[in-house]
Short mmCIF file of C-alpha atoms in Angstrom, two decimals:
data_model
loop_
_atom_site.label_atom_id
_atom_site.label_comp_id
_atom_site.label_asym_id
_atom_site.label_seq_id
_atom_site.Cartn_x
_atom_site.Cartn_y
_atom_site.Cartn_z
CA MET A 1 0.00 0.00 0.00
CA GLU A 2 1.39 3.41 -0.97
CA SER A 3 1.85 6.01 1.73
CA ASP A 4 -0.53 8.98 1.69
CA ASN A 5 2.03 11.82 1.66
CA PRO A 6 0.96 15.48 1.96
CA ALA A 7 1.73 16.36 -1.68
CA ARG A 8 -0.42 13.52 -3.04
CA ARG A 9 -3.21 14.35 -0.60
CA ALA A 10 -3.17 18.03 -1.68
CA ASP A 11 -3.46 17.07 -5.35
CA ARG A 12 -6.37 14.81 -4.53
CA ASP A 13 -8.21 17.56 -2.61
CA ARG A 14 -8.02 20.03 -5.50
CA LEU A 15 -11.07 20.36 -7.74
CA PRO A 16 -10.84 18.22 -10.88
CA PRO A 17 -11.03 19.97 -14.30
CA GLU A 18 -14.60 18.78 -14.85
CA ALA A 19 -15.69 20.54 -11.63
CA VAL A 20 -14.08 23.78 -12.74
CA GLU A 21 -15.77 23.44 -16.15
CA LEU A 22 -19.18 22.80 -14.54
CA TYR A 23 -18.80 25.81 -12.21
CA GLY A 24 -18.18 28.00 -15.26
CA ARG A 25 -21.33 26.68 -16.95
CA ILE A 26 -23.36 27.40 -13.82
CA THR A 27 -22.11 30.99 -13.74
CA ARG A 28 -23.25 31.30 -17.37
CA HIS A 29 -26.67 29.81 -16.49
CA GLU A 30 -26.23 26.98 -18.97
CA PRO A 31 -28.48 23.93 -18.59
CA LEU A 32 -27.15 20.86 -16.75
CA ALA A 33 -27.27 17.23 -17.81
CA PRO A 34 -28.15 14.24 -15.55
CA GLU A 35 -24.54 12.98 -15.73
CA ASP A 36 -23.40 16.24 -14.07
CA GLY A 37 -24.89 15.03 -10.76
CA PRO A 38 -21.70 13.64 -9.11
CA VAL A 39 -19.60 16.69 -10.03
CA LEU A 40 -22.36 19.01 -8.86
CA ALA A 41 -22.39 17.22 -5.52
CA ARG A 42 -18.64 17.88 -5.23
CA LEU A 43 -19.19 21.61 -5.81
CA ARG A 44 -21.97 21.72 -3.23
CA GLU A 45 -19.74 19.90 -0.73
CA ARG A 46 -17.10 22.60 -1.17
CA GLY A 47 -19.70 25.37 -0.69
CA LEU A 48 -19.26 26.68 -4.24
CA VAL A 49 -22.87 26.30 -5.37
CA ALA A 50 -26.29 26.28 -3.76
CA VAL A 51 -29.54 24.72 -4.97
CA ASP A 52 -32.91 26.36 -4.48
CA ALA A 53 -35.49 23.83 -3.39
CA ASP A 54 -38.05 25.47 -5.68
CA LEU A 55 -35.68 25.44 -8.69
CA PRO A 56 -33.50 22.32 -8.21
CA ASP A 57 -32.42 22.30 -11.88
CA ILE A 58 -30.92 25.78 -11.67
CA PRO A 59 -28.00 25.82 -9.15
CA ILE A 60 -26.64 29.16 -7.98
CA ALA A 61 -22.89 29.92 -8.09
CA LEU A 62 -21.45 31.25 -4.80
CA ASP A 63 -18.40 33.44 -4.22
CA PRO A 64 -15.35 31.10 -4.34
CA GLN A 65 -13.30 33.45 -2.12
CA GLU A 66 -15.94 33.29 0.60
CA ALA A 67 -16.16 29.51 0.22
CA ALA A 68 -12.38 29.26 0.53
CA ARG A 69 -12.39 31.33 3.73
CA ARG A 70 -15.08 29.11 5.25
CA GLN A 71 -13.08 26.00 4.30
CA LEU A 72 -9.90 27.45 5.78
CA ASP A 73 -11.69 28.31 9.04
CA ALA A 74 -13.03 24.75 9.27
CA ASP A 75 -9.61 23.23 8.55
CA LEU A 76 -7.93 25.48 11.13
CA ARG A 77 -10.44 24.42 13.78
CA GLU A 78 -9.77 20.79 12.90
CA MET A 79 -6.01 21.39 13.13
CA VAL A 80 -6.36 22.94 16.59
CA ALA A 81 -8.43 19.98 17.78
CA ARG A 82 -5.96 17.53 16.27
CA ALA A 83 -3.01 19.31 17.92
CA ALA A 84 -4.77 19.06 21.27
CA ARG A 85 -5.28 15.34 20.74
CA MET A 86 -1.62 14.92 19.74
CA ALA A 87 -0.48 16.77 22.88
CA ALA A 88 -2.47 14.33 25.01
CA ILE A 89 -0.86 11.22 23.47
CA PRO A 90 2.50 11.33 25.34
CA GLU A 91 0.76 12.24 28.58
CA ASP A 92 -1.51 9.19 28.27
CA ALA A 93 1.47 7.02 27.28
CA ASP A 94 3.44 8.15 30.35
CA GLU A 95 0.54 7.40 32.65
CA LEU A 96 -0.09 3.96 31.15
CA SER A 97 3.63 3.10 31.07
CA VAL A 98 3.70 3.04 34.86
CA HIS A 99 1.32 0.08 34.87
CA PHE A 100 3.04 -1.59 31.92
CA GLU A 101 6.49 -1.40 33.51
CA ARG A 102 5.14 -2.85 36.75
CA ALA A 103 3.64 -5.77 34.82
CA LYS A 104 6.89 -6.21 32.87
CA TRP A 105 8.86 -6.31 36.13
CA ARG A 106 6.57 -9.04 37.43
CA SER A 107 6.35 -11.23 34.36
CA GLY A 108 9.10 -10.16 31.93
CA ARG A 109 8.72 -9.86 28.18
CA GLY A 110 8.91 -13.47 26.97
CA SER A 111 11.85 -15.01 25.14
CA GLU A 112 14.05 -14.22 22.14
CA PHE A 113 15.76 -16.81 19.94
CA LEU A 114 19.41 -15.97 19.18
CA THR A 115 21.30 -17.79 16.42
CA GLU A 116 24.41 -15.70 15.74
CA PRO A 117 27.31 -16.53 18.12
CA GLY A 118 28.39 -12.90 18.24
CA LEU A 119 24.91 -11.80 19.27
CA VAL A 120 24.64 -14.56 21.90
CA ASN A 121 27.99 -13.62 23.47
CA ALA A 122 27.25 -9.89 23.34
CA ARG A 123 23.87 -10.35 24.99
CA ILE A 124 25.36 -12.54 27.74
CA GLU A 125 28.21 -10.10 28.34
CA HIS A 126 25.77 -7.19 28.62
CA ALA A 127 23.46 -9.03 31.01
CA ILE A 128 26.33 -10.06 33.30
CA SER A 129 27.80 -6.55 33.21
CA GLN A 130 24.46 -5.31 34.62
CA ALA A 131 24.27 -7.99 37.35
CA GLN A 132 23.75 -6.58 40.83
CA GLY A 133 23.13 -9.58 43.08
CA GLU A 134 23.68 -13.06 41.69
CA LEU A 135 25.18 -14.94 38.74
CA LEU A 136 24.37 -18.64 38.36
CA THR A 137 26.09 -20.68 35.63
CA ALA A 138 25.55 -24.34 34.79
CA GLN A 139 28.18 -25.76 32.39
CA PRO A 140 27.48 -29.44 31.57
CA GLY A 141 29.61 -29.48 28.42
CA GLY A 142 32.96 -30.38 29.93
CA PRO A 143 36.18 -28.31 30.07
CA ARG A 144 36.40 -25.02 28.20
CA SER A 145 39.43 -23.70 26.37
CA ARG A 146 41.96 -21.44 28.10
CA GLU A 147 40.85 -18.56 25.84
CA LEU A 148 37.22 -18.86 26.95
CA LEU A 149 38.26 -19.24 30.59
CA ALA A 150 40.35 -16.05 30.33
CA ILE A 151 37.33 -14.13 29.00
CA ALA A 152 35.11 -15.52 31.75
CA MET A 153 37.73 -14.71 34.40
CA ASP A 154 37.80 -11.03 33.46
CA ARG A 155 34.00 -10.81 33.23
CA ASP A 156 33.25 -12.71 36.46
CA SER A 157 36.00 -10.87 38.37
CA ARG A 158 34.32 -7.56 37.62
CA ALA A 159 31.01 -8.98 38.84
CA LEU A 160 32.62 -10.18 42.08
CA GLU A 161 34.15 -6.73 42.63
CA ARG A 162 30.62 -5.26 42.45
CA GLY A 163 29.53 -7.64 45.21
CA VAL A 164 27.76 -10.13 42.94
CA SER A 165 27.56 -13.72 44.19
CA VAL A 166 28.99 -16.04 41.50
CA ARG A 167 28.18 -19.77 41.55
CA THR A 168 29.23 -22.19 38.79
CA LEU A 169 28.16 -25.82 38.41
CA TYR A 170 30.39 -28.14 36.34
CA ARG A 171 30.34 -31.75 35.25
CA ASP A 172 32.57 -33.94 37.40
CA SER A 173 34.86 -34.53 34.39
CA VAL A 174 36.37 -31.01 34.63
CA ARG A 175 38.28 -32.08 37.76
CA ASP A 176 40.68 -33.82 35.39
CA ASP A 177 41.36 -30.68 33.32
CA GLU A 178 44.35 -28.65 34.48
CA ALA A 179 43.15 -25.39 32.88
CA THR A 180 39.77 -25.62 34.62
CA ARG A 181 41.42 -26.54 37.94
CA GLU A 182 43.65 -23.46 37.69
CA TRP A 183 40.64 -21.28 36.78
CA ALA A 184 38.65 -22.60 39.75
CA ARG A 185 41.54 -22.04 42.18
CA VAL A 186 42.02 -18.43 41.08
CA MET A 187 38.32 -17.56 41.06
CA THR A 188 37.73 -19.29 44.41
CA GLY A 189 40.32 -16.95 45.87
CA LYS A 190 38.28 -14.03 44.56
CA GLY A 191 35.07 -15.29 46.18
CA ALA A 192 33.46 -17.41 43.46
CA GLN A 193 31.95 -20.79 44.35
CA PHE A 194 32.22 -24.03 42.35
CA ARG A 195 30.61 -27.43 42.60
CA THR A 196 30.68 -30.50 40.37
CA LEU A 197 27.98 -33.04 39.60
CA ILE A 198 28.36 -36.53 38.18
CA GLY A 199 24.91 -36.78 36.62
CA PRO A 200 23.64 -34.77 33.63
CA PHE A 201 22.02 -31.33 33.96
CA GLN A 202 20.92 -28.51 31.67
CA ARG A 203 23.10 -25.63 30.51
CA CYS A 204 22.00 -22.17 31.65
CA ILE A 205 23.17 -18.73 32.74
CA ILE A 206 20.89 -16.89 35.19
CA VAL A 207 21.43 -13.24 36.11
CA ASP A 208 19.79 -11.78 39.22
CA ARG A 209 16.93 -14.30 38.78
CA ARG A 210 15.48 -11.84 36.26
CA THR A 211 16.95 -12.99 32.96
CA ALA A 212 18.43 -16.26 31.69
CA PHE A 213 20.14 -17.85 28.70
CA ILE A 214 19.43 -21.48 27.87
CA SER A 215 20.20 -23.91 25.04
CA ASP A 216 17.64 -24.42 22.29
CA HIS A 217 15.10 -27.22 22.75
CA ILE A 218 12.53 -26.03 20.19
CA VAL A 219 14.03 -25.19 16.81
CA ASN A 220 15.38 -28.12 14.80
CA SER A 221 18.69 -28.16 12.89
CA VAL A 222 20.21 -25.09 14.54
CA PRO A 223 23.90 -24.56 15.39
CA SER A 224 25.07 -25.64 18.84
CA HIS A 225 25.75 -22.04 19.88
CA ALA A 226 22.11 -21.00 19.38
CA ALA A 227 20.38 -19.90 22.57
CA TRP A 228 17.18 -18.48 24.00
CA HIS A 229 17.28 -15.24 25.95
CA VAL A 230 14.50 -15.74 28.52
CA LEU A 231 12.99 -12.62 30.09
CA ASP A 232 9.83 -14.08 31.62
CA ARG A 233 10.25 -13.70 35.39
CA ALA A 234 8.23 -16.81 36.25
CA ALA A 235 10.26 -19.01 33.88
CA VAL A 236 13.58 -17.59 35.12
CA ALA A 237 12.56 -18.15 38.75
CA TYR A 238 11.69 -21.76 37.89
CA MET A 239 15.13 -22.25 36.29
CA ALA A 240 16.86 -20.73 39.31
CA GLU A 241 15.04 -23.12 41.62
CA GLY A 242 16.18 -26.04 39.45
CA PHE A 243 19.76 -24.76 39.62
CA ASP A 244 19.56 -24.56 43.42
CA GLN A 245 18.37 -28.17 43.61
CA GLU A 246 21.28 -29.37 41.47
CA TRP A 247 23.66 -27.20 43.51
CA ARG A 248 22.58 -28.86 46.76
CA ARG A 249 23.28 -32.30 45.25
CA ALA A 250 26.69 -31.31 43.87
CA GLU A 251 30.11 -31.65 45.49
CA ILE A 252 32.05 -28.56 46.59
CA TRP A 253 35.18 -27.98 44.54
CA HIS A 254 38.01 -25.47 44.95
CA GLY A 255 40.04 -26.51 41.93
CA ASP A 256 42.00 -29.22 43.76
CA PRO A 257 42.97 -32.49 42.00
CA ARG A 258 41.22 -35.73 42.85
CA VAL A 259 42.35 -37.22 46.15
CA SER A 260 42.08 -40.76 44.74
CA ASP A 261 44.49 -39.96 41.89
CA VAL A 262 47.08 -38.47 44.23
CA ALA A 263 46.80 -41.26 46.79
CA ALA A 264 47.00 -44.05 44.21
CA GLY A 265 49.81 -42.49 42.22
CA ALA A 266 47.63 -42.80 39.12
CA ARG A 267 49.01 -41.93 35.72
CA THR A 268 45.52 -41.63 34.23
CA THR A 269 42.76 -39.18 35.13
CA ARG A 270 39.30 -40.22 36.18
CA LEU A 271 37.95 -39.02 32.85
CA GLN A 272 40.45 -41.20 31.00
CA ARG A 273 39.55 -44.20 33.13
CA GLU A 274 35.85 -43.68 32.44
CA ILE A 275 36.63 -43.62 28.70
CA LEU A 276 38.72 -46.79 28.96
CA ARG A 277 36.04 -48.64 30.93
CA ASP A 278 33.44 -47.86 28.27
CA THR A 279 35.86 -48.75 25.47
CA ALA A 280 36.62 -52.12 27.07
CA ALA A 281 32.87 -52.72 27.42
CA GLY A 282 32.34 -52.04 23.71
CA ILE A 283 30.29 -48.85 24.24
CA GLU A 284 30.18 -46.41 21.32
CA GLN A 285 32.33 -43.32 21.72
CA ARG A 286 29.32 -41.11 20.94
CA ILE A 287 27.42 -42.56 23.91
CA THR A 288 30.48 -42.30 26.16
CA ALA A 289 30.96 -38.62 25.27
CA GLN A 290 27.30 -37.90 25.95
CA ARG A 291 27.41 -39.68 29.30
CA LEU A 292 30.54 -37.83 30.41
CA GLY A 293 29.37 -34.46 29.14
CA ILE A 294 32.25 -33.94 26.70
CA GLY A 295 32.54 -33.57 22.93
CA LEU A 296 33.80 -36.27 20.59
CA ARG A 297 36.85 -34.12 19.86
CA THR A 298 37.74 -34.01 23.55
CA LEU A 299 37.23 -37.76 23.84
CA SER A 300 39.52 -38.37 20.84
CA LYS A 301 42.17 -36.10 22.37
CA GLU A 302 42.08 -38.08 25.63
CA ILE A 303 42.44 -41.36 23.73
CA GLY A 304 45.44 -39.87 21.93
CA LYS A 305 47.04 -39.06 25.30
CA LEU A 306 46.42 -42.63 26.46
CA ARG A 307 47.99 -44.10 23.32
CA GLU A 308 51.04 -41.93 23.92
CA LEU A 309 51.13 -42.95 27.60
CA TRP A 310 51.19 -46.69 26.78
CA GLN A 311 52.98 -46.24 23.43
CA VAL A 312 50.37 -48.08 21.35
CA SER A 313 48.89 -47.25 17.95
CA THR A 314 45.50 -49.00 17.89
CA LEU A 315 42.43 -48.91 20.09
CA ALA A 316 42.60 -52.68 20.53
CA GLU A 317 46.17 -52.45 21.87
CA LEU A 318 45.12 -49.62 24.18
CA THR A 319 42.24 -51.68 25.57
CA TYR A 320 44.59 -54.61 26.21
CA ARG A 321 47.17 -52.46 28.03
CA TRP A 322 44.38 -50.97 30.15
CA ALA A 323 43.08 -54.41 31.08
CA MET A 324 46.55 -55.47 32.21
CA SER A 325 47.43 -52.26 34.11
CA ALA A 326 47.10 -51.38 37.78
CA GLU A 327 45.10 -48.30 36.74
CA ARG A 328 42.12 -50.59 36.14
CA LEU A 329 41.99 -51.38 39.88
CA ILE A 330 41.57 -47.77 41.00
CA ASP A 331 38.16 -47.28 42.61
CA ASP A 332 36.71 -43.99 41.40
CA GLU A 333 33.50 -44.40 43.37
#
C-alpha cells in the first residue's frame, strides 16, 4: 500500500477539471445534464454552489473566495483539535507506562531466539555486566578452552568486585582438566563458588533471577551455539530453583585435583579411566561422550594421550594395556 504523503493528498483535494468546467457553466446559467450530478455534488460539498429547493435544476454559483475562507476556518479548527489530541498522546502514554512497567517487572517480556554466536555472546556479556546480586552458571559441556576461561575470568571478576555472588556448576569430568582446575583455584580466591555433579544437567546462565540464557530445545537443525534469551520472570525463577536443587546435590570444589588420583599415584585421570572402561565394554564413543558431558573431539584427544602414555597405535592395543594395568583397579567411586 502506498503512503498517503501530503503532496499527493493536496493534489487529490483540489477540484478536478470537470468541476471547474461545470462551475463555469453554472455561472453562465447553462443547462445541466443528468450525468453532471456527481460533479455538482462535489461543488456543493465545497460550498461553491447552492440549490434552491423550488428550482432544483438551476443551481446558484457562490463566491469562491468566501467559500475558501469558510473552508480554511473549518480546517484550522480541525487542526487545533488535532493538535490538542496529539499533545495528550505522550501524557496518556506516560501514565499507562507506569502500569506496563510494573507488569513487565513481574512477568518479563517473553523469550528471544538468538542464532548468531556474536549476538549470543554480546547479549550474555551485557546481562552479566548489569548484574547486581547473583550470577548462576551451569556448564554441563565439559572443560572449556583457556581462551574462553580467560574471557570468563575477566568478566566474572568484575562482577565479584561489584559484590555479585557467582556460583558455577560443572560436570565432574572437569576435575581432570588442568586449565579448569587453575581457573577454579584463582576464582575461588576471589570469592566465586564451584561445585561438580556426576549426573547430567541442563546448561543455563541466570542473572539476578530476572533474565536467563538457555540452550535451544525447540528449533530443529540449529547450530550448537544457538540460545534463547529468557525474560519471563516466572520461567527464570523456575530455572533458578532447578539450579539450586542441582547445587545442593553437587560436590564442593576449589580446583584441587582428585584425592584418589594423588593417593594411588595414578598416571591416568578419572575421565580417561571412564573412557577406557566404556571402550573395554564395547560402548560407542558417541554414547560415552554424551554420558561424560564432553565432545567427541575431547574424547579423541584423551584417547590420543592414552595411546602416547602406553605407546600403542590402535584402540585394541590400548584396551589390552588398560586391562593389564594397575590403573584398572583404581576405585573412582
